[in-house]
Coordinates of C-alpha atoms in Angstrom, one line a residue:
X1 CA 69.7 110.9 151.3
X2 CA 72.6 112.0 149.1
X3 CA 72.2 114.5 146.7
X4 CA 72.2 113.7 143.2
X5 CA 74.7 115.4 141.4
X6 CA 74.1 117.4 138.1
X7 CA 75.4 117.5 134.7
X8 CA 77.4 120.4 135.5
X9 CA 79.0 118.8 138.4
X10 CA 79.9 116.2 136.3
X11 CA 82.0 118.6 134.2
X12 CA 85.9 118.7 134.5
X13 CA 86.8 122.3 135.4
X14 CA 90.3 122.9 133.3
X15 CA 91.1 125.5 135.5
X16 CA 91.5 123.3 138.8
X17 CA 94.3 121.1 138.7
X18 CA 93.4 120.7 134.8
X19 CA 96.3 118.1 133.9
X20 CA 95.8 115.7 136.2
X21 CA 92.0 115.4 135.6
X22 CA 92.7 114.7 132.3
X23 CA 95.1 111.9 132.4
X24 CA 92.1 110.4 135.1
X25 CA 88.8 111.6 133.4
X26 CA 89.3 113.0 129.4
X27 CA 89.5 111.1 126.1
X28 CA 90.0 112.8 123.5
X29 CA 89.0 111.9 119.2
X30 CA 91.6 113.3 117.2
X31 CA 90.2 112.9 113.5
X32 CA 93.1 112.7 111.1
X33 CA 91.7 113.3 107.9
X34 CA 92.0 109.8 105.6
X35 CA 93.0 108.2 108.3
X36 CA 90.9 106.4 111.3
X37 CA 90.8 108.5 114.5
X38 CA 92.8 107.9 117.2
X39 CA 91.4 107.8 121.2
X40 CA 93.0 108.3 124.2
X41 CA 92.2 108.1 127.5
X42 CA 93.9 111.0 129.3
X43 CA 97.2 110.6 127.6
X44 CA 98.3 109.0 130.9
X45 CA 95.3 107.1 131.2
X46 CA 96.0 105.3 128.5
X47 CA 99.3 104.4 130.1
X48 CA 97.7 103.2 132.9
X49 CA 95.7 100.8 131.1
X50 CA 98.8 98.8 129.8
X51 CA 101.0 99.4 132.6
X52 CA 99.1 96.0 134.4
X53 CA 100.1 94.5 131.2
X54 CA 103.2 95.1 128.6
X55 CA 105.0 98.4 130.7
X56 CA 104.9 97.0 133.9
X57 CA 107.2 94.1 133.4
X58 CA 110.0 93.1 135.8
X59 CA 113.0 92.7 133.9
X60 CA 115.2 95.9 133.5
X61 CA 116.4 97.1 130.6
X62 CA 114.2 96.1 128.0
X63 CA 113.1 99.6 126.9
X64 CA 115.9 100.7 125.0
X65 CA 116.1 104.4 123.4
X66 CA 116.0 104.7 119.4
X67 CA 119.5 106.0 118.0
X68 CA 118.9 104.5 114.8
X69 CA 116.6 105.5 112.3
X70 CA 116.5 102.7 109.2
X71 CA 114.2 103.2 106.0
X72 CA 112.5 100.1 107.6
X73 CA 111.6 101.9 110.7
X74 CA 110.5 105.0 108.7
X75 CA 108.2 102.7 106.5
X76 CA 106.5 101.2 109.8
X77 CA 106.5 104.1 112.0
X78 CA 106.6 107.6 110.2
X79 CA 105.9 107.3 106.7
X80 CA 102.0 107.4 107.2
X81 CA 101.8 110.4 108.8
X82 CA 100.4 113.0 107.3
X83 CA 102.7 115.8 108.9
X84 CA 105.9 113.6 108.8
X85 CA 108.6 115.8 106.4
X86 CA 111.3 112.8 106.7
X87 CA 114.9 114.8 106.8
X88 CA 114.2 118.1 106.7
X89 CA 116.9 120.4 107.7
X90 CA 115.9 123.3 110.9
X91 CA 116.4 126.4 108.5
X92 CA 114.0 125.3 105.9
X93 CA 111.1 124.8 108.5
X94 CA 110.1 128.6 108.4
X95 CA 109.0 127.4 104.7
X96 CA 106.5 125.2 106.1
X97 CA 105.5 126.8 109.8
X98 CA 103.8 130.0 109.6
X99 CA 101.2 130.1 112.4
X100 CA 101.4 129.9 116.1
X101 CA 101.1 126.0 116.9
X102 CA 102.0 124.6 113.0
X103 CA 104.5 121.9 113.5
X104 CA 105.7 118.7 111.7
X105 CA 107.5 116.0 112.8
X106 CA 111.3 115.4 111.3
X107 CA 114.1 113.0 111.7
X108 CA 117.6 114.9 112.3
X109 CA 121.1 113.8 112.1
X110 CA 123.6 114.3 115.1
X111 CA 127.1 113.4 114.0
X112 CA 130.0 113.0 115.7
X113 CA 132.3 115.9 116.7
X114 CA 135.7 115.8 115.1
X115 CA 138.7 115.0 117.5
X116 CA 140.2 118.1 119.2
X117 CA 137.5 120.0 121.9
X118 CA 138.2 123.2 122.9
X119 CA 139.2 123.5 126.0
X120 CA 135.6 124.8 127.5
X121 CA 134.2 121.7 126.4
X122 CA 137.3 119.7 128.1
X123 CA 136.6 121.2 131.2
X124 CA 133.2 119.8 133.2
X125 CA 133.0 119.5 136.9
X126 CA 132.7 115.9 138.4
X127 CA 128.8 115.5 138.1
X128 CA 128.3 117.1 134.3
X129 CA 131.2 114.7 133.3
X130 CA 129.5 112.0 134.7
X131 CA 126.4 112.8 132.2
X132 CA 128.9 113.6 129.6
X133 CA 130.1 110.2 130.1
X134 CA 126.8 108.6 129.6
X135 CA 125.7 110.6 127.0
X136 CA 128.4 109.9 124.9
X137 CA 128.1 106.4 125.7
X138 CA 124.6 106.5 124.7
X139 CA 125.3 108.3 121.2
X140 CA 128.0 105.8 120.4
X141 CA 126.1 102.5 120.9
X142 CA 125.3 102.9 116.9
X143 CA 128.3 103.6 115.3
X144 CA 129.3 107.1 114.7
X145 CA 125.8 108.6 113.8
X146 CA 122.3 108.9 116.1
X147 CA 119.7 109.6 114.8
X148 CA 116.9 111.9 116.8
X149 CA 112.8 112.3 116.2
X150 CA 112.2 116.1 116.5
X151 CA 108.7 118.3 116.4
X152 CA 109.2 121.7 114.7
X153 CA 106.7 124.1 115.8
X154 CA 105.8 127.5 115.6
X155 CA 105.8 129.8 118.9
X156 CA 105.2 132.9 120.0
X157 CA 108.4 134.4 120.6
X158 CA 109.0 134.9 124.3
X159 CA 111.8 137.1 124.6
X160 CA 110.3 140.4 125.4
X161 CA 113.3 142.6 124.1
X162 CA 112.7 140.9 120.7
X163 CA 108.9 142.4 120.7
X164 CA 109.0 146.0 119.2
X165 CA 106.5 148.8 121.0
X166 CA 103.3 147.9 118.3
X167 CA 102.8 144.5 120.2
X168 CA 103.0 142.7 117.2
X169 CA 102.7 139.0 117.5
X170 CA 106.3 137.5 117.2
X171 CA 106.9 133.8 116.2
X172 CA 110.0 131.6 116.3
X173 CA 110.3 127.9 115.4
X174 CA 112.1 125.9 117.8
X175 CA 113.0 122.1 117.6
X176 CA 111.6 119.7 120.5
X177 CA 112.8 116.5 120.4
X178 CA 111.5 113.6 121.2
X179 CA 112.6 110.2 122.6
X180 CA 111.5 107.1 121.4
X181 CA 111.8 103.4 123.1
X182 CA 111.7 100.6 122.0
X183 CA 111.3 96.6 123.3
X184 CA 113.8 93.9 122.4
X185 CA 111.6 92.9 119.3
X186 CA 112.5 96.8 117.7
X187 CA 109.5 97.5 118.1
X188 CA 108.3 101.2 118.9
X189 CA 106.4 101.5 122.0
X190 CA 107.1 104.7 124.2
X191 CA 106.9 108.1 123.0
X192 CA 107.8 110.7 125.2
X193 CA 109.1 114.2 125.7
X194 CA 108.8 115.0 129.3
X195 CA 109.5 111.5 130.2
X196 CA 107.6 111.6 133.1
X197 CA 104.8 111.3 130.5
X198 CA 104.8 108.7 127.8
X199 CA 102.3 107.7 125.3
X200 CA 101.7 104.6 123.1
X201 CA 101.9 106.3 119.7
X202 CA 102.9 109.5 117.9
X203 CA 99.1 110.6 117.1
X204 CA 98.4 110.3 120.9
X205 CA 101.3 112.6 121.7
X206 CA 100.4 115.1 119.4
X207 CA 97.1 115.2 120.7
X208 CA 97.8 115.4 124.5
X209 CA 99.7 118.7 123.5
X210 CA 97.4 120.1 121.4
X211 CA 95.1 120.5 124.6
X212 CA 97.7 121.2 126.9
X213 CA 100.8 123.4 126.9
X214 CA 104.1 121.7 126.7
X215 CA 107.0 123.3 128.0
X216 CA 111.2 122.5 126.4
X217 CA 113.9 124.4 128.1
X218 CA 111.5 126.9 129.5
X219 CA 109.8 127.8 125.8
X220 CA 106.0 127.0 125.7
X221 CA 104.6 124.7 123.2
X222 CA 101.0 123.9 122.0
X223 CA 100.8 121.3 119.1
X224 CA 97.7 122.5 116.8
X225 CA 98.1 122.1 113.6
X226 CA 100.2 119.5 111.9
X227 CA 101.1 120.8 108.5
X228 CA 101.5 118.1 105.5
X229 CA 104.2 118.0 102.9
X230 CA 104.8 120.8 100.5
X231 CA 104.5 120.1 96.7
X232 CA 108.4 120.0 96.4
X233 CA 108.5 117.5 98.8
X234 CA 107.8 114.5 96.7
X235 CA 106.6 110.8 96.8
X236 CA 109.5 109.0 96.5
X237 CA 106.8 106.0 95.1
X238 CA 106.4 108.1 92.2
X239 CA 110.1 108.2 91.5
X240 CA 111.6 105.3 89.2
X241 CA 115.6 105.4 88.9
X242 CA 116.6 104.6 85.7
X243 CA 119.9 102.9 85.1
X244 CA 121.6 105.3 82.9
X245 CA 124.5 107.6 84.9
X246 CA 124.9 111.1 84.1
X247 CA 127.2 112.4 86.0
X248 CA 129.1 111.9 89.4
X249 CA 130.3 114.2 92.2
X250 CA 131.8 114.4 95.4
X251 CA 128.4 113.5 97.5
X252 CA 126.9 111.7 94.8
X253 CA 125.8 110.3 91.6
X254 CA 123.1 111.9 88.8
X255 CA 120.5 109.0 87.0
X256 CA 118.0 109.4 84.3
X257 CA 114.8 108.6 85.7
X258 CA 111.2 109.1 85.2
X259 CA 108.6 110.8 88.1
X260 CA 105.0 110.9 88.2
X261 CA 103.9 114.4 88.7
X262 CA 100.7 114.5 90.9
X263 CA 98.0 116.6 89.8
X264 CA 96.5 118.5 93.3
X265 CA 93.0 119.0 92.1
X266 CA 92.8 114.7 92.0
X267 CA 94.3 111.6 93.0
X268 CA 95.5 110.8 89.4
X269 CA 99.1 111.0 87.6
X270 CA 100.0 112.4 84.9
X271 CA 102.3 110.3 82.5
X272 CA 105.8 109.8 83.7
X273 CA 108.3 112.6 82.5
X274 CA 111.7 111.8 82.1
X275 CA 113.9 113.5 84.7
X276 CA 117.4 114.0 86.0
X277 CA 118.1 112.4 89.8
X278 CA 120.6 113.9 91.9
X279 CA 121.3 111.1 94.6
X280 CA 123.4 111.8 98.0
X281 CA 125.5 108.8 98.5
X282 CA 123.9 108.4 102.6
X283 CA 123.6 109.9 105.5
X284 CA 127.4 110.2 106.4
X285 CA 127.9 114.1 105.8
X286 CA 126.1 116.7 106.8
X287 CA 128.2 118.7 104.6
X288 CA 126.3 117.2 101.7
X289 CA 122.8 117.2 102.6
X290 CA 123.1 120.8 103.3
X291 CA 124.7 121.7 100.1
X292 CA 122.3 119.7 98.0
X293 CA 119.3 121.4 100.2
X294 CA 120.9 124.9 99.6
X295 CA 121.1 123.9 95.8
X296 CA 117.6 122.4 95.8
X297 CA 116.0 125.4 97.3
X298 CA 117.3 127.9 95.2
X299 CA 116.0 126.1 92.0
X300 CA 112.9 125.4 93.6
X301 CA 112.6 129.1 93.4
X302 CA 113.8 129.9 89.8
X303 CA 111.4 129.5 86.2
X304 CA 112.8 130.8 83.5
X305 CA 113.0 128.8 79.9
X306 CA 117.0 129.1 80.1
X307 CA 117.4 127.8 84.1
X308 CA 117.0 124.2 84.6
X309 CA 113.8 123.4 86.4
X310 CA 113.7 121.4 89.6
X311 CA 110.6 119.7 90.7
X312 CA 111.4 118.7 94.3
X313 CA 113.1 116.7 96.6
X314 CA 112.5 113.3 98.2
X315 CA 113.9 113.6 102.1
X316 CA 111.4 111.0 103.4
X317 CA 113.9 108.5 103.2
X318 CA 117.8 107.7 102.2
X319 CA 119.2 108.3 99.8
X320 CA 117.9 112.0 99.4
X321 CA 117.2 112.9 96.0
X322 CA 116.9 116.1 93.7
X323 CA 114.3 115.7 90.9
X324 CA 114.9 118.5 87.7
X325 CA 113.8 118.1 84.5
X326 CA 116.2 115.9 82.4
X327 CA 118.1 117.4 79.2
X328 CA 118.3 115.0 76.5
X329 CA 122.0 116.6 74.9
X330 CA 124.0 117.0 78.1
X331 CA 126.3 119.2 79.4
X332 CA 127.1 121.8 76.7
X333 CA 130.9 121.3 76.7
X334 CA 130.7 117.9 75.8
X335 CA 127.8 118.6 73.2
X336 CA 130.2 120.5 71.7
X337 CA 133.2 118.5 71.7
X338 CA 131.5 115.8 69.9
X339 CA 129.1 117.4 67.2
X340 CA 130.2 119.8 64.6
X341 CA 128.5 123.2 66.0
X342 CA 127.9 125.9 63.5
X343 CA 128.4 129.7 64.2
X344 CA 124.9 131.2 64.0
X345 CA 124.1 127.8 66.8
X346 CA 127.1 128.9 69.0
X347 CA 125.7 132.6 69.2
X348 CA 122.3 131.0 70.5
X349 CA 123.9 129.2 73.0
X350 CA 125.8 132.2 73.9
X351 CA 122.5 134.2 73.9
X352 CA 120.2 131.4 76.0
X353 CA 123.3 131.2 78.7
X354 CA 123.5 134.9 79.1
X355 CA 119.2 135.2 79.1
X356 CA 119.8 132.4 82.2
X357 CA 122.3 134.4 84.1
X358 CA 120.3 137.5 83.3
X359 CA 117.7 136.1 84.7
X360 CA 119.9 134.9 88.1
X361 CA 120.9 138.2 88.7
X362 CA 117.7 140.0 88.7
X363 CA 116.6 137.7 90.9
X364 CA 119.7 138.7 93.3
X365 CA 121.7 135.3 92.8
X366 CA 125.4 135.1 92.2
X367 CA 126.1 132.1 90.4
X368 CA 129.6 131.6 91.6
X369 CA 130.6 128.6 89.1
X370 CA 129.5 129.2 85.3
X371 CA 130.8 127.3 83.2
X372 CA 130.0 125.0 80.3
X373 CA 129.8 122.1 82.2
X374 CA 127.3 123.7 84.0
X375 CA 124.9 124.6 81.0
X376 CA 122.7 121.7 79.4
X377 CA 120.2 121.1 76.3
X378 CA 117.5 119.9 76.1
X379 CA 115.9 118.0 73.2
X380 CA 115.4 121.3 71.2
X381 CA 119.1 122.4 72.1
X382 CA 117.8 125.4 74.6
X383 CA 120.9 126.1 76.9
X384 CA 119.6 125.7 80.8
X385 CA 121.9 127.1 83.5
X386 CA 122.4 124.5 85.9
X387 CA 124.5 123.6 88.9
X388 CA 123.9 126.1 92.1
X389 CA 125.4 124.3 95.0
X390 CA 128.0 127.5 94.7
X391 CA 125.4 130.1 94.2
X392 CA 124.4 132.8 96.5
X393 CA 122.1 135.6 96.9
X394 CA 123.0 138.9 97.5
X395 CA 125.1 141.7 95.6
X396 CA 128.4 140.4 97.0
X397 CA 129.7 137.3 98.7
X398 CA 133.4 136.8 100.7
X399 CA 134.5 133.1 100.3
X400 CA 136.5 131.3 102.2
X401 CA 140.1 130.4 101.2
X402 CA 139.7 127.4 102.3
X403 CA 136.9 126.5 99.4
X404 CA 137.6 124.2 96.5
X405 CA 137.1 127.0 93.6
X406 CA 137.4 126.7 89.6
X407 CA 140.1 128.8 89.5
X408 CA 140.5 129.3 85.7
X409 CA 137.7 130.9 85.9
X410 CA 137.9 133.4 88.7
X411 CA 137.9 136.8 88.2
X412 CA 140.6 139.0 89.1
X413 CA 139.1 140.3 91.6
X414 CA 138.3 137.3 93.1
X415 CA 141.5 136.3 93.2
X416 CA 143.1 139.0 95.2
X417 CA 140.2 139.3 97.5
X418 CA 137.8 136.0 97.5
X419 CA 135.3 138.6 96.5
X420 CA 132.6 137.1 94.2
X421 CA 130.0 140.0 92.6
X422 CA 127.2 139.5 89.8
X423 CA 130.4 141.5 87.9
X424 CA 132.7 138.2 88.5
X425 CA 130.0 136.2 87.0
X426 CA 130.1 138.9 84.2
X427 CA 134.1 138.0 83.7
X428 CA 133.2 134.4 83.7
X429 CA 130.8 134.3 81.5
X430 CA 133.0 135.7 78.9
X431 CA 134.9 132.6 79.7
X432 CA 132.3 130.6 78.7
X433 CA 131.5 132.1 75.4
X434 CA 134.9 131.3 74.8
X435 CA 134.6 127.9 75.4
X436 CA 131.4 127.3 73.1
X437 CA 133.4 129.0 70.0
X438 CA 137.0 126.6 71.5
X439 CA 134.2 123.7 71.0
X440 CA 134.5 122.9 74.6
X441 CA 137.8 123.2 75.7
X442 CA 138.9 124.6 78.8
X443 CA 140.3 128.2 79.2
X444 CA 143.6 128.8 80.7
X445 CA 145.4 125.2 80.8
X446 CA 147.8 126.0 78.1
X447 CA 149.6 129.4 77.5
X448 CA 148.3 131.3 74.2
X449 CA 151.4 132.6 72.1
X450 CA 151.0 136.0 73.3
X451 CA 151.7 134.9 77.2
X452 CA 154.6 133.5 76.1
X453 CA 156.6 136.1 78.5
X454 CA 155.1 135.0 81.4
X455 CA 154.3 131.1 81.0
X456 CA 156.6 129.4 79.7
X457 CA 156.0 127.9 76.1
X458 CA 154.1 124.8 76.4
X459 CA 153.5 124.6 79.8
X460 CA 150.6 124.9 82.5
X461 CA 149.2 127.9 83.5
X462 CA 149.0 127.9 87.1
X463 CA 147.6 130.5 90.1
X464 CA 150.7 132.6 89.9
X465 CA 151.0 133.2 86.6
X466 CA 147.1 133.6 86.0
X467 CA 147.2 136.8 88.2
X468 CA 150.5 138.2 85.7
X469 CA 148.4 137.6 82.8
X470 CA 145.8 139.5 84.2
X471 CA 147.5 142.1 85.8
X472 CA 149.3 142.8 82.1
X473 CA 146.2 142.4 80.1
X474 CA 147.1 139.3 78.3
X475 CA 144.2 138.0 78.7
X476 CA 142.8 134.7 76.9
X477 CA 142.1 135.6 73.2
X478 CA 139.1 134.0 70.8
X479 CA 139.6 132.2 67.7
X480 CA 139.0 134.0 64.3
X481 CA 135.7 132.2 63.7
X482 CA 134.2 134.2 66.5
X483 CA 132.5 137.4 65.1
X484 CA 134.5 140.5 65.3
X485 CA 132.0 142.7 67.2
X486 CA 132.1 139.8 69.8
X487 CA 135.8 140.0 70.1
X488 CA 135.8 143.2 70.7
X489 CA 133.0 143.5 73.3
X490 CA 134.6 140.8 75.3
X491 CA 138.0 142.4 75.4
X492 CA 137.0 145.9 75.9
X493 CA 133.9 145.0 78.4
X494 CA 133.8 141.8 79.7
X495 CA 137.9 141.2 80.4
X496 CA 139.1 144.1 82.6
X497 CA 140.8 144.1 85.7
X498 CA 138.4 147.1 86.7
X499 CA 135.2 145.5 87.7
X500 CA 133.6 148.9 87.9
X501 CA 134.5 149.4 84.1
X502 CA 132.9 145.7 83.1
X503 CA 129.5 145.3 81.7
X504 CA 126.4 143.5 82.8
X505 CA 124.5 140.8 82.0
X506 CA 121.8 143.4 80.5
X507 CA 124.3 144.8 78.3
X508 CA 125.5 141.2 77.3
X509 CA 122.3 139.9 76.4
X510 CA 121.7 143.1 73.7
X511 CA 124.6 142.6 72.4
X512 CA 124.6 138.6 71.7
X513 CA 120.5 139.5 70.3
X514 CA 122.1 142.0 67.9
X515 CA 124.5 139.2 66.3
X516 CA 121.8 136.4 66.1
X517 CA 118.9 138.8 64.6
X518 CA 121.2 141.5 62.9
X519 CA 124.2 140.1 61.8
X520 CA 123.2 137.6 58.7
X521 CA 125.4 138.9 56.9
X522 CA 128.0 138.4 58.5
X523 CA 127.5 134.9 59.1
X524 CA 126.2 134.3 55.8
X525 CA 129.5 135.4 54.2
X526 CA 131.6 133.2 56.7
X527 CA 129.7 129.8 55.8
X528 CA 130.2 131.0 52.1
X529 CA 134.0 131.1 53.1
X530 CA 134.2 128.0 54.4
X531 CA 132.2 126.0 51.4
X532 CA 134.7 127.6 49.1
X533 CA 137.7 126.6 51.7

């Protein structure tokens, strides 16, 4: 007579041959909160059960691998999960993954390399440029672009050297990515990383590796956490594009909008607020969805009354969109070129600006691109620094001399060396407050009558004779409505070749407050001037 066998004989020991009993014996309940819970029968298992049936079909070739990633797709097969981030770039996943097994799920980019390898790339033996072959086959069946499904998640760093003598737990976020098939219908049916183990869905994937280790180019993985969106990543359903442009770039277009800001604590909206969307064009450059990233993160970061105030972006989908609070009077330069501006109002806007890039710099942030294009009002005519795609942080920044730059309004030193400082933002924003009391205009496109010796009369100042000007202190010069004391503060302080000798913003902002609070007088006796005039 056989011996019956107990309950604990009945129990799968994970220690002996622990992944193959589990694609026989486990299934596993992954509740997904709001959503209905997903079983599996062994990860595997739940291959086997279909391979009698959809998998195992004779004709070759019709699983195809996804290079091409539509909003469609997204809508059908991403978009409802909870820890889906759309196109989030690598180097803002340490935002989101903090833990040891956090991880989201991402779409990235690859793009095509531009023509002219070096020649370690040109050289491959026979059997790598066989794969290279293939490969390159493979990414250009779509066009120029292929698209790729990744997992971000949080590691313990493995590299002993990195691991100081306290045995602190290290952490590093690496990218796995994984490959999706498809059937001829386009539908999405495999779901694989090691492809020697596929699963029916996404949720069953993540759950197979949150009880067992994964392993990508010899880096352990354990899936146990997926982490939702952040509140700047918004619901592009709560985003309505209005049909009014406000402005154009390289990478894009701005629209007036509206966007329905979710309160946390409930499923309600608030009402709509109007707000200013910042749209990449597509997917083409990577160029641009880094820089508007870059920009976006950096405001993300920033509250201050006189710094425009981003809400978010919307990366679940194309196009990618920044949302920031919309300012009813525009761009200050051309506020000013078509209303009549009095003084005491051009000495606030001097005073908000400078309060903004007061605040940038004590933050750490060199601004890189003031200008008064780059300032708005809102409703109530407060001045908002906008604009940061240029902006960096730290105390100093070496540019590139191949970067587009304003270059009217570079500071000397910048000019000599690429060398931007908070002190070249200093020298700009002198510029600026000339602008506001020029009503808009542009510095440095015609010659003043003093620089007469070097530019020629009537004609453009250019690169050359910009440095001449400033190496003989002919610098630009500001109209006789503009307050004396302000004159002289900018010539003396601000406009110097010496960047050691220049103010700061500090010293800026006291000054402007003294001339709006203190100087009544003064401006009181100049509008009296001008009603006799």
């Amino acid at each position: 007579m056989s011996k019956k066998p107990n309950n604990a004989e009945k129990v799968i020991n994970e220690n002996e041959n622990k992944q193959g009993e589990f694609e026989k014996n486990l299934t596993i309940r992954t509740p997904t909160k709001g959503r209905r819970s997903s079983s599996i029968k062994g990860a595997a298992g739940a291959m086997d059960e279909r391979q009698d049936s959809e998998f195992d079909q004779p004709l070759p070739g019709c699983f195809q691998k996804v290079s091409k990633i539509t909003n469609d797709k997204i809508d059908e097969n991403l978009a409802k999960i909870p820890y889906f981030h759309g196109f989030l770039l690598h180097e803002y996943q340490p935002m989101i993954l903090k833990t040891f097994g956090d991880f989201l799920i991402r779409v990235s980019i690859r793009y095509p390399k531009k023509a002219g390898k070096t020649s370690r790339e040109k050289t491959v033996n026979s059997n790598k440029g066989k794969k290279s072959k293939e490969k390159s086959k493979e990414q250009s069946n779509d066009g120029s672009i292929r698209f790729n499904v990744i997992i971000g998640v949080c590691i313990k760093d493995q590299d002993k050297d990195k691991v100081d003598h306290l045995d602190e737990t290290k952490h590093e976020i690496i990218d796995v990515p994984m490959t999706i098939e498809q059937n001829i219908d386009g539908k999405w049916i495999h779901f694989y990383i090691d492809k020697k183990k596929k699963f029916g869905s996404i949720e069953e994937l993540t759950d197979y590796y949150r009880h067992y280790t994964g392993f990508y180019r010899d880096k352990k993985f354990s899936l146990y956490k997926g982490i939702p969106m952040t509140s700047w990543e918004l619901d592009r359903t709560h985003v309505e594009i209005g049909t009014k442009t406000l402005g154009e770039g390289a990478f894009g277009e701005v629209k007036s909008g509206t966007w329905k800001c979710t309160n946390s604590d409930s499923r309600e909206t608030n009402t709509p607020l109007p707000v200013a969307i910042k749209m990449l064009k597509g997917e083409e450059s990577k160029v641009a969805m880094k820089e508007m990233m870059h920009e976006a993160r950096l405001q993300l970061c920033l509250r201050h009354k006189n710094v425009l105030k981003t809400y978010g972006v919307c990366i679940l989908k194309t196009p990618f969109m920044i949302i920031s609070e919309f300012c009813e009077n525009g761009a200050l330069r051309e506020y000013l070129k078509k209303n009549k501006v009095d003084i005491e109002d051009k000495l606030r806007f001097c005073l908000g600006s400078a309060r903004g890039v007061d605040y940038l710099h004590g933050k750490c942030l060199i601004h890189r691109d003031l200008a008064a294009r780059n300032v708005l009002l809102n409703d109530a005519k407060v001045p908002k620094i906008a604009d940061f795609g240029l902006a960096r942080y730290g105390n100093s920044y070496k540019m590139s001399s191949v970067q587009k730059t304003p270059i009217r309004y570079l500071a000397p030193e910048t000019l000599q060396s690429y060398k931007f400082t908070q002190k070249t933002d200093v020298y700009t924003f002198g510029l600026v407050m000339w602008e506001i009391f020029e009503n808009g205009q542009e510095p440095y496109v015609k010659p003043q009558q003093h620089m007469e010796s070097i530019v020629p009369k009537n004609g453009t100042i250019r690169v050359g004779h910009l440095k001449e000007v400033m190496k003989n202190d002919l610098w630009i010069k500001f109209n006789s409505e503009t307050p004396p004391t302000l004159q002289t503060f900018v010539a003396e302080k601000v406009f110097v070749y010496d960047e050691k000798k220049r103010v700061t913003m500090i010293e800026v902002v006291a000054l402007l407050k003294t001339l709006v609070r203190k100087d009544q007088s003064y401006l009181k006796d100049t509008m009296a001037t001008q009603t006799v005039g």
